[in-house]
């Protein structure tokens, strides 16, 4: 009978506290902490000579007024929107639309070959992306960690089905980026699932990453596969550094990089033995040469010359009549267009705005205390940083033309959808930072 009274008394106190908290997802963890604290206090009082009932009564009394305690916890554990980041997102979204309208107006009828007016098309995908972003924001991102392996399996099945039923263009699959970059936050969840499992968890995590990269390479999509591998290795090494798999960090680092070196050597020797390099088509050889000599890449030279000629025509008031200008400027070489057409001042302003977003994202994710949120946020942010670096480098001849985009500003529905999904995840991490516990 004594235990029933004691349990009922503690239950009543916790129930009153729970009623003051509006966020239901925060209640279980908070109430568990309170319950543990009351029981610890009760044990101390019993050690001092109190009876169980007296000890419990005193422990509950020391906790204070349950209404006041619950109100304080409600204010502390309430979802909070990251308004500054949201303002950045809308600012860059508007800037992207302004730039696309500028391109469309100055390209004239050249862009009318699309099935939909490019400005309308960009507006449509921006609206879809913003809707998806808010949908993801208000969902609990920790579910990705909870069901990471199941989601990963669905992604793998999806990309294989896409290879079977999807349409190939110039020997590749254009939408494979959606699958490649979707693996990144899911892989953060994989690492979180295998933490505290020692070298077995590390090996399993490496296998998941290897299969993901090979699945993307099947496209073939070399750049997305390389980005996925680079970010995956970054997250894996961070997990080792934070001792997710145990304290033997040196051995784990040796295992990771020894495996990467061995696999790379074996793949190179297999391709060399199969004569893959000698049988490579000329355009692929030119692309590889472009990696080491970007300024000598024919596509870059042609695009740069067209944009330069268009800049002179634009300044003199002459109508631009080159179709390459219309396709390249709104997508691959938008940054070069800003500097050549609108001047260095406009280019510097756009660069500062994008750099400000990157710095703020890094500040957010590195300060995230939740381990899953921290790892997932770093993966998302690093992808955005890589896209910006590669895109700017491509525009100024430091990197060969490749399949990258400028977040929010480049033309294309796939690009917009990817960036808004990532922004939704980061907003969800911020929104739930006071709710989701480790």
Short mmCIF file of C-alpha atoms in Angstrom, two decimals:
data_model
loop_
_atom_site.label_atom_id
_atom_site.label_comp_id
_atom_site.label_asym_id
_atom_site.label_seq_id
_atom_site.Cartn_x
_atom_site.Cartn_y
_atom_site.Cartn_z
CA UNK A 1 0.00 0.00 0.00
CA UNK A 2 2.89 2.31 0.85
CA UNK A 3 4.38 1.91 -2.67
CA UNK A 4 1.00 2.62 -4.30
CA UNK A 5 0.62 5.84 -2.32
CA UNK A 6 4.19 6.82 -3.11
CA UNK A 7 3.78 6.08 -6.79
CA UNK A 8 0.44 7.88 -6.93
CA UNK A 9 1.90 10.96 -5.26
CA UNK A 10 4.84 11.12 -7.66
CA UNK A 11 2.54 10.42 -10.62
CA UNK A 12 0.24 13.31 -9.63
CA UNK A 13 3.15 15.75 -9.43
CA UNK A 14 4.54 14.68 -12.81
CA UNK A 15 1.06 14.73 -14.33
CA UNK A 16 0.54 18.36 -13.25
CA UNK A 17 3.94 19.31 -14.72
CA UNK A 18 3.07 17.47 -17.94
CA UNK A 19 -0.21 19.37 -18.31
CA UNK A 20 1.68 22.68 -18.43
CA UNK A 21 3.85 21.56 -21.38
CA UNK A 22 2.29 22.09 -24.82
CA UNK A 23 4.88 20.15 -26.80
CA UNK A 24 3.89 16.51 -26.42
CA UNK A 25 7.13 15.20 -27.98
CA UNK A 26 9.20 16.88 -25.25
CA UNK A 27 7.20 15.45 -22.35
CA UNK A 28 8.62 11.88 -22.07
CA UNK A 29 12.27 12.93 -21.81
CA UNK A 30 11.55 15.83 -19.45
CA UNK A 31 9.33 13.76 -17.14
CA UNK A 32 11.93 11.01 -17.04
CA UNK A 33 14.56 13.51 -15.89
CA UNK A 34 12.23 14.82 -13.19
CA UNK A 35 11.32 11.32 -12.05
CA UNK A 36 15.00 10.30 -11.83
CA UNK A 37 15.81 13.44 -9.85
CA UNK A 38 12.96 12.83 -7.37
CA UNK A 39 14.03 9.23 -6.86
CA UNK A 40 17.67 10.24 -6.31
CA UNK A 41 16.60 12.82 -3.74
CA UNK A 42 14.34 10.29 -2.06
CA UNK A 43 17.21 7.80 -1.77
CA UNK A 44 19.39 10.46 -0.16
CA UNK A 45 16.70 11.31 2.39
CA UNK A 46 16.13 7.65 3.19
CA UNK A 47 19.87 7.23 3.75
CA UNK A 48 19.66 10.14 6.20
CA UNK A 49 17.03 8.23 8.22
CA UNK A 50 13.65 9.21 6.77
CA UNK A 51 10.97 6.70 5.98
CA UNK A 52 10.10 6.05 2.33
CA UNK A 53 6.93 8.14 2.52
CA UNK A 54 8.63 11.02 4.30
CA UNK A 55 11.56 10.92 1.89
CA UNK A 56 9.25 11.05 -1.11
CA UNK A 57 7.19 13.90 0.31
CA UNK A 58 10.31 15.94 1.00
CA UNK A 59 11.79 15.18 -2.44
CA UNK A 60 8.56 16.28 -4.14
CA UNK A 61 8.33 19.38 -1.95
CA UNK A 62 11.89 20.36 -2.88
CA UNK A 63 10.95 20.25 -6.56
CA UNK A 64 8.71 23.29 -6.09
CA UNK A 65 5.27 24.24 -7.39
CA UNK A 66 4.43 21.83 -10.26
CA UNK A 67 2.54 24.55 -12.16
CA UNK A 68 5.51 26.93 -12.04
CA UNK A 69 7.96 24.13 -12.86
CA UNK A 70 5.81 22.99 -15.77
CA UNK A 71 5.48 26.55 -17.10
CA UNK A 72 9.25 27.04 -17.02
CA UNK A 73 9.84 23.73 -18.78
CA UNK A 74 7.20 24.63 -21.37
CA UNK A 75 9.09 27.81 -22.26
CA UNK A 76 12.38 25.94 -22.35
CA UNK A 77 11.26 22.90 -24.38
CA UNK A 78 9.21 24.56 -27.07
CA UNK A 79 9.92 24.31 -30.84
CA UNK A 80 11.60 27.46 -32.11
CA UNK A 81 11.74 28.65 -35.70
CA UNK A 82 15.10 29.86 -37.02
CA UNK A 83 13.81 33.14 -38.44
CA UNK A 84 17.17 34.53 -39.50
CA UNK A 85 17.90 31.47 -41.66
CA UNK A 86 14.39 31.62 -43.07
CA UNK A 87 14.96 35.28 -44.01
CA UNK A 88 18.17 34.30 -45.81
CA UNK A 89 16.30 31.62 -47.73
CA UNK A 90 13.56 33.97 -48.91
CA UNK A 91 16.05 36.71 -49.77
CA UNK A 92 18.11 34.39 -51.98
CA UNK A 93 14.95 32.89 -53.49
CA UNK A 94 13.77 36.35 -54.54
CA UNK A 95 17.25 37.18 -55.86
CA UNK A 96 17.22 33.97 -57.90
CA UNK A 97 13.90 34.89 -59.48
CA UNK A 98 15.12 38.42 -60.29
CA UNK A 99 18.22 37.02 -62.01
CA UNK A 100 16.17 34.50 -64.01
CA UNK A 101 13.77 37.26 -65.10
CA UNK A 102 16.79 39.34 -66.18
CA UNK A 103 18.14 36.43 -68.25
CA UNK A 104 14.76 35.75 -69.80
CA UNK A 105 14.13 39.37 -70.77
CA UNK A 106 17.55 39.75 -72.39
CA UNK A 107 17.52 36.37 -74.14
CA UNK A 108 14.24 37.25 -75.86
CA UNK A 109 12.56 34.48 -77.83
CA UNK A 110 15.52 32.15 -77.46
CA UNK A 111 14.07 30.69 -74.27
CA UNK A 112 10.63 30.10 -75.73
CA UNK A 113 11.72 26.69 -77.02
CA UNK A 114 10.98 25.29 -73.56
CA UNK A 115 7.60 23.63 -73.03
CA UNK A 116 6.96 26.18 -70.28
CA UNK A 117 8.11 29.77 -69.93
CA UNK A 118 11.35 29.51 -67.90
CA UNK A 119 10.30 32.18 -65.41
CA UNK A 120 6.96 30.44 -64.81
CA UNK A 121 8.74 27.11 -64.57
CA UNK A 122 11.25 28.45 -62.06
CA UNK A 123 8.43 30.04 -60.05
CA UNK A 124 6.53 26.76 -60.01
CA UNK A 125 9.49 24.74 -58.72
CA UNK A 126 10.35 27.44 -56.20
CA UNK A 127 6.78 27.25 -54.82
CA UNK A 128 6.95 23.44 -54.71
CA UNK A 129 10.35 23.60 -53.02
CA UNK A 130 9.17 26.05 -50.36
CA UNK A 131 6.14 23.88 -49.62
CA UNK A 132 8.37 20.80 -49.26
CA UNK A 133 10.81 22.79 -47.11
CA UNK A 134 8.10 23.76 -44.59
CA UNK A 135 6.68 20.23 -44.63
CA UNK A 136 10.08 18.79 -43.70
CA UNK A 137 10.72 21.59 -41.19
CA UNK A 138 7.65 20.72 -39.12
CA UNK A 139 8.39 16.99 -39.18
CA UNK A 140 10.68 15.36 -36.64
CA UNK A 141 14.07 14.90 -38.33
CA UNK A 142 15.06 12.31 -35.71
CA UNK A 143 12.76 9.85 -37.50
CA UNK A 144 15.43 9.67 -40.21
CA UNK A 145 17.87 8.40 -37.60
CA UNK A 146 15.31 6.01 -36.17
CA UNK A 147 14.47 4.45 -39.56
CA UNK A 148 17.74 5.19 -41.38
CA UNK A 149 18.35 1.66 -42.65
CA UNK A 150 14.80 1.28 -43.93
CA UNK A 151 14.94 4.67 -45.70
CA UNK A 152 18.34 3.78 -47.15
CA UNK A 153 16.88 0.54 -48.53
CA UNK A 154 14.03 2.45 -50.18
CA UNK A 155 16.50 4.90 -51.74
CA UNK A 156 18.63 2.06 -53.09
CA UNK A 157 15.59 0.32 -54.55
CA UNK A 158 14.41 3.65 -55.99
CA UNK A 159 17.66 4.42 -57.78
CA UNK A 160 17.87 0.90 -59.23
CA UNK A 161 14.29 1.16 -60.50
CA UNK A 162 15.12 4.57 -61.94
CA UNK A 163 17.97 3.01 -63.92
CA UNK A 164 15.57 0.41 -65.28
CA UNK A 165 12.63 2.65 -66.16
CA UNK A 166 14.23 6.12 -66.41
CA UNK A 167 15.13 7.91 -69.62
CA UNK A 168 18.80 8.24 -70.54
CA UNK A 169 20.16 11.43 -72.08
CA UNK A 170 23.69 11.33 -73.56
CA UNK A 171 24.36 8.07 -71.73
CA UNK A 172 23.37 9.36 -68.29
CA UNK A 173 20.41 9.91 -65.98
CA UNK A 174 19.77 13.57 -65.23
CA UNK A 175 17.74 13.11 -62.04
CA UNK A 176 20.22 10.83 -60.31
CA UNK A 177 21.34 13.83 -58.19
CA UNK A 178 18.11 13.56 -56.22
CA UNK A 179 19.03 10.05 -55.10
CA UNK A 180 22.75 10.78 -54.63
CA UNK A 181 22.21 13.73 -52.31
CA UNK A 182 19.31 12.07 -50.48
CA UNK A 183 21.80 9.44 -49.27
CA UNK A 184 23.77 12.07 -47.28
CA UNK A 185 21.33 12.86 -44.40
CA UNK A 186 20.28 9.21 -44.35
CA UNK A 187 23.92 8.16 -43.99
CA UNK A 188 24.19 10.43 -40.95
CA UNK A 189 21.33 8.40 -39.51
CA UNK A 190 23.14 5.16 -40.38
CA UNK A 191 26.18 6.32 -38.39
CA UNK A 192 23.95 7.27 -35.47
CA UNK A 193 22.37 3.79 -35.52
CA UNK A 194 25.73 2.00 -35.42
CA UNK A 195 27.33 4.13 -32.70
CA UNK A 196 28.72 2.27 -29.69
CA UNK A 197 29.08 -0.96 -31.71
CA UNK A 198 32.86 -0.82 -31.99
CA UNK A 199 34.68 -1.93 -35.13
CA UNK A 200 31.62 -3.93 -36.28
CA UNK A 201 29.57 -0.74 -36.41
CA UNK A 202 32.39 1.02 -38.26
CA UNK A 203 32.67 -1.74 -40.89
CA UNK A 204 28.89 -1.80 -41.40
CA UNK A 205 28.88 1.99 -41.85
CA UNK A 206 31.67 1.72 -44.44
CA UNK A 207 29.73 -0.93 -46.35
CA UNK A 208 26.61 1.26 -46.46
CA UNK A 209 28.69 4.15 -47.86
CA UNK A 210 30.42 1.98 -50.45
CA UNK A 211 27.15 0.55 -51.77
CA UNK A 212 25.62 4.05 -51.95
CA UNK A 213 28.54 5.42 -53.97
CA UNK A 214 28.57 2.43 -56.33
CA UNK A 215 24.82 2.80 -56.89
CA UNK A 216 25.31 6.42 -57.98
CA UNK A 217 28.31 5.52 -60.16
CA UNK A 218 26.09 3.10 -62.03
CA UNK A 219 24.37 6.14 -63.65
CA UNK A 220 27.21 7.04 -64.47
CA UNK A 221 27.32 10.19 -62.33
CA UNK A 222 30.93 10.77 -61.37
CA UNK A 223 30.62 14.18 -59.72
CA UNK A 224 27.57 13.34 -57.50
CA UNK A 225 29.26 10.03 -56.58
CA UNK A 226 32.48 11.84 -55.70
CA UNK A 227 30.60 14.41 -53.59
CA UNK A 228 28.65 11.64 -51.84
CA UNK A 229 31.86 9.73 -51.11
CA UNK A 230 33.67 12.85 -49.86
CA UNK A 231 30.87 13.91 -47.52
CA UNK A 232 30.30 10.33 -46.38
CA UNK A 233 33.98 9.98 -45.47
CA UNK A 234 33.85 13.34 -43.68
CA UNK A 235 30.90 12.20 -41.55
CA UNK A 236 32.49 8.80 -40.92
CA UNK A 237 35.75 10.38 -39.74
CA UNK A 238 33.86 12.83 -37.56
CA UNK A 239 31.98 9.94 -35.96
CA UNK A 240 35.30 8.23 -35.23
CA UNK A 241 36.79 11.45 -33.86
CA UNK A 242 33.81 11.87 -31.52
CA UNK A 243 34.30 8.27 -30.33
CA UNK A 244 30.95 7.04 -31.60
CA UNK A 245 32.51 3.63 -32.23
CA UNK A 246 34.80 3.57 -29.20
CA UNK A 247 38.06 5.06 -27.95
CA UNK A 248 40.46 3.36 -30.41
CA UNK A 249 40.44 6.24 -32.86
CA UNK A 250 43.88 5.65 -34.42
CA UNK A 251 43.03 2.09 -35.41
CA UNK A 252 39.69 3.16 -36.81
CA UNK A 253 41.27 5.94 -38.90
CA UNK A 254 43.80 3.43 -40.26
CA UNK A 255 40.98 1.02 -41.11
CA UNK A 256 39.03 3.71 -42.98
CA UNK A 257 41.84 5.18 -45.05
CA UNK A 258 43.59 1.85 -45.56
CA UNK A 259 40.34 0.49 -47.01
CA UNK A 260 39.89 3.56 -49.24
CA UNK A 261 43.45 3.24 -50.58
CA UNK A 262 43.15 -0.50 -51.16
CA UNK A 263 39.79 -0.24 -52.96
CA UNK A 264 41.08 2.62 -55.14
CA UNK A 265 44.17 0.65 -56.20
CA UNK A 266 42.17 -2.49 -56.94
CA UNK A 267 39.61 -0.57 -59.04
CA UNK A 268 42.35 1.20 -60.99
CA UNK A 269 44.15 -2.07 -61.75
CA UNK A 270 40.88 -3.74 -62.81
CA UNK A 271 40.04 -0.89 -65.19
CA UNK A 272 43.58 -0.88 -66.55
CA UNK A 273 43.51 -4.64 -67.13
CA UNK A 274 40.13 -4.41 -68.86
CA UNK A 275 41.45 -1.76 -71.24
CA UNK A 276 38.88 0.78 -70.08
CA UNK A 277 41.22 3.75 -70.44
CA UNK A 278 42.30 2.92 -74.00
CA UNK A 279 38.70 2.28 -75.09
CA UNK A 280 37.39 5.49 -73.51
CA UNK A 281 35.48 7.75 -75.95
CA UNK A 282 37.20 10.97 -77.00
CA UNK A 283 34.72 13.25 -75.22
CA UNK A 284 35.39 11.46 -71.92
CA UNK A 285 39.14 11.86 -72.39
CA UNK A 286 38.61 15.57 -73.02
CA UNK A 287 36.60 15.86 -69.81
CA UNK A 288 39.39 14.21 -67.81
CA UNK A 289 41.94 16.53 -69.40
CA UNK A 290 39.67 19.43 -68.50
CA UNK A 291 40.06 18.55 -64.81
CA UNK A 292 43.77 19.31 -64.99
CA UNK A 293 43.51 22.12 -67.56
CA UNK A 294 40.11 23.81 -66.99
CA UNK A 295 40.89 26.92 -69.07
CA UNK A 296 41.61 24.71 -72.09
CA UNK A 297 38.22 23.00 -71.89
CA UNK A 298 36.36 23.67 -75.15
CA UNK A 299 32.95 23.98 -73.53
CA UNK A 300 34.22 26.52 -71.02
CA UNK A 301 36.02 28.53 -73.69
CA UNK A 302 32.96 28.61 -75.94
CA UNK A 303 30.63 29.62 -73.11
CA UNK A 304 33.01 32.28 -71.78
CA UNK A 305 33.39 33.79 -75.26
CA UNK A 306 29.63 33.81 -75.84
CA UNK A 307 28.99 35.44 -72.46
CA UNK A 308 31.71 38.00 -73.17
CA UNK A 309 30.24 38.86 -76.58
CA UNK A 310 26.78 39.03 -75.03
CA UNK A 311 28.04 41.40 -72.34
CA UNK A 312 29.31 43.81 -74.95
CA UNK A 313 26.02 43.59 -76.86
CA UNK A 314 24.04 44.11 -73.66
CA UNK A 315 26.04 47.22 -72.72
CA UNK A 316 25.61 48.71 -76.19
CA UNK A 317 21.87 47.99 -76.23
CA UNK A 318 22.07 45.35 -78.97
CA UNK A 319 19.72 42.37 -78.75
CA UNK A 320 21.40 39.09 -77.82
CA UNK A 321 20.78 36.42 -80.42
CA UNK A 322 22.89 33.46 -79.30
CA UNK A 323 21.07 30.36 -78.07
CA UNK A 324 24.13 29.17 -76.12
CA UNK A 325 23.87 32.36 -74.08
CA UNK A 326 20.27 31.55 -73.20
CA UNK A 327 21.00 28.02 -71.98
CA UNK A 328 24.36 28.55 -70.26
CA UNK A 329 23.78 31.85 -68.48
CA UNK A 330 20.63 30.80 -66.62
CA UNK A 331 22.29 27.62 -65.37
CA UNK A 332 25.97 26.76 -65.57
CA UNK A 333 27.45 30.24 -65.94
CA UNK A 334 25.07 32.52 -64.08
CA UNK A 335 27.85 33.82 -61.83
CA UNK A 336 30.05 34.74 -64.78
CA UNK A 337 27.04 36.50 -66.29
CA UNK A 338 26.52 38.58 -63.12
CA UNK A 339 30.11 39.82 -63.14
CA UNK A 340 30.25 40.42 -66.91
CA UNK A 341 26.80 41.92 -67.44
CA UNK A 342 25.91 43.61 -64.17
CA UNK A 343 29.41 44.52 -63.04
CA UNK A 344 31.75 43.65 -60.21
CA UNK A 345 29.61 45.46 -57.64
CA UNK A 346 26.58 43.25 -58.29
CA UNK A 347 28.81 40.17 -58.37
CA UNK A 348 30.42 41.05 -55.05
CA UNK A 349 27.03 41.70 -53.43
CA UNK A 350 25.70 38.32 -54.60
CA UNK A 351 28.88 36.62 -53.41
CA UNK A 352 28.59 38.25 -49.96
CA UNK A 353 24.97 37.14 -49.65
CA UNK A 354 25.79 33.52 -50.51
CA UNK A 355 28.90 33.54 -48.28
CA UNK A 356 26.79 34.93 -45.43
CA UNK A 357 24.38 32.02 -45.81
CA UNK A 358 27.23 29.50 -45.71
CA UNK A 359 28.80 31.07 -42.61
CA UNK A 360 25.45 31.16 -40.82
CA UNK A 361 24.71 27.54 -41.71
CA UNK A 362 28.10 26.45 -40.31
CA UNK A 363 27.43 28.44 -37.16
CA UNK A 364 24.05 26.76 -36.69
CA UNK A 365 25.08 23.14 -37.26
CA UNK A 366 28.35 23.22 -35.31
CA UNK A 367 26.53 24.64 -32.29
CA UNK A 368 23.87 21.93 -32.45
CA UNK A 369 24.09 19.86 -29.26
CA UNK A 370 22.01 16.92 -30.41
CA UNK A 371 24.44 14.41 -31.90
CA UNK A 372 22.21 13.23 -34.73
CA UNK A 373 21.19 16.80 -35.59
CA UNK A 374 24.82 17.91 -35.53
CA UNK A 375 25.95 15.11 -37.86
CA UNK A 376 23.02 15.48 -40.25
CA UNK A 377 23.37 19.27 -40.33
CA UNK A 378 27.09 19.09 -41.09
CA UNK A 379 26.42 16.71 -43.99
CA UNK A 380 23.76 19.01 -45.47
CA UNK A 381 25.85 22.15 -44.98
CA UNK A 382 28.99 20.63 -46.46
CA UNK A 383 27.10 19.66 -49.61
CA UNK A 384 25.91 23.26 -50.04
CA UNK A 385 29.44 24.59 -49.42
CA UNK A 386 30.89 22.18 -52.00
CA UNK A 387 28.27 23.16 -54.58
CA UNK A 388 29.09 26.86 -54.16
CA UNK A 389 32.87 26.34 -54.31
CA UNK A 390 32.68 24.12 -57.41
CA UNK A 391 30.16 26.39 -59.12
CA UNK A 392 32.18 29.57 -58.60
CA UNK A 393 35.37 27.76 -59.60
CA UNK A 394 33.66 26.49 -62.76
CA UNK A 395 32.51 29.99 -63.67
CA UNK A 396 36.02 31.42 -63.43
CA UNK A 397 37.87 28.58 -65.13
CA UNK A 398 39.37 27.00 -62.02
CA UNK A 399 37.17 23.88 -62.25
CA UNK A 400 36.00 22.13 -65.45
CA UNK A 401 32.28 22.47 -66.33
CA UNK A 402 30.40 19.85 -64.37
CA UNK A 403 27.04 19.02 -62.86
CA UNK A 404 26.85 21.52 -59.98
CA UNK A 405 24.56 24.44 -59.17
CA UNK A 406 24.41 27.70 -57.23
CA UNK A 407 21.86 27.27 -54.40
CA UNK A 408 18.60 29.18 -54.98
CA UNK A 409 19.96 31.03 -58.00
CA UNK A 410 20.66 28.46 -60.75
CA UNK A 411 17.92 27.47 -63.13
CA UNK A 412 16.33 24.03 -62.81
CA UNK A 413 13.62 22.26 -60.83
CA UNK A 414 15.92 19.49 -59.58
CA UNK A 415 18.43 22.00 -58.22
CA UNK A 416 15.73 23.95 -56.40
CA UNK A 417 14.13 20.82 -54.97
CA UNK A 418 17.46 19.58 -53.60
CA UNK A 419 18.35 22.86 -51.88
CA UNK A 420 14.88 23.35 -50.38
CA UNK A 421 14.86 19.78 -49.02
CA UNK A 422 18.22 20.43 -47.38
CA UNK A 423 17.04 23.75 -45.98
CA UNK A 424 13.96 21.97 -44.63
CA UNK A 425 16.17 19.46 -42.80
CA UNK A 426 18.37 22.18 -41.30
CA UNK A 427 15.30 24.18 -40.25
CA UNK A 428 13.85 21.02 -38.69
CA UNK A 429 17.06 20.51 -36.72
CA UNK A 430 16.85 24.08 -35.42
CA UNK A 431 13.09 23.93 -34.86
CA UNK A 432 13.36 20.77 -32.75
CA UNK A 433 16.62 21.60 -30.96
CA UNK A 434 14.78 22.21 -27.66
CA UNK A 435 12.59 19.15 -28.11
CA UNK A 436 14.67 16.23 -29.44
CA UNK A 437 17.13 14.71 -27.01
CA UNK A 438 20.14 12.51 -27.68
#
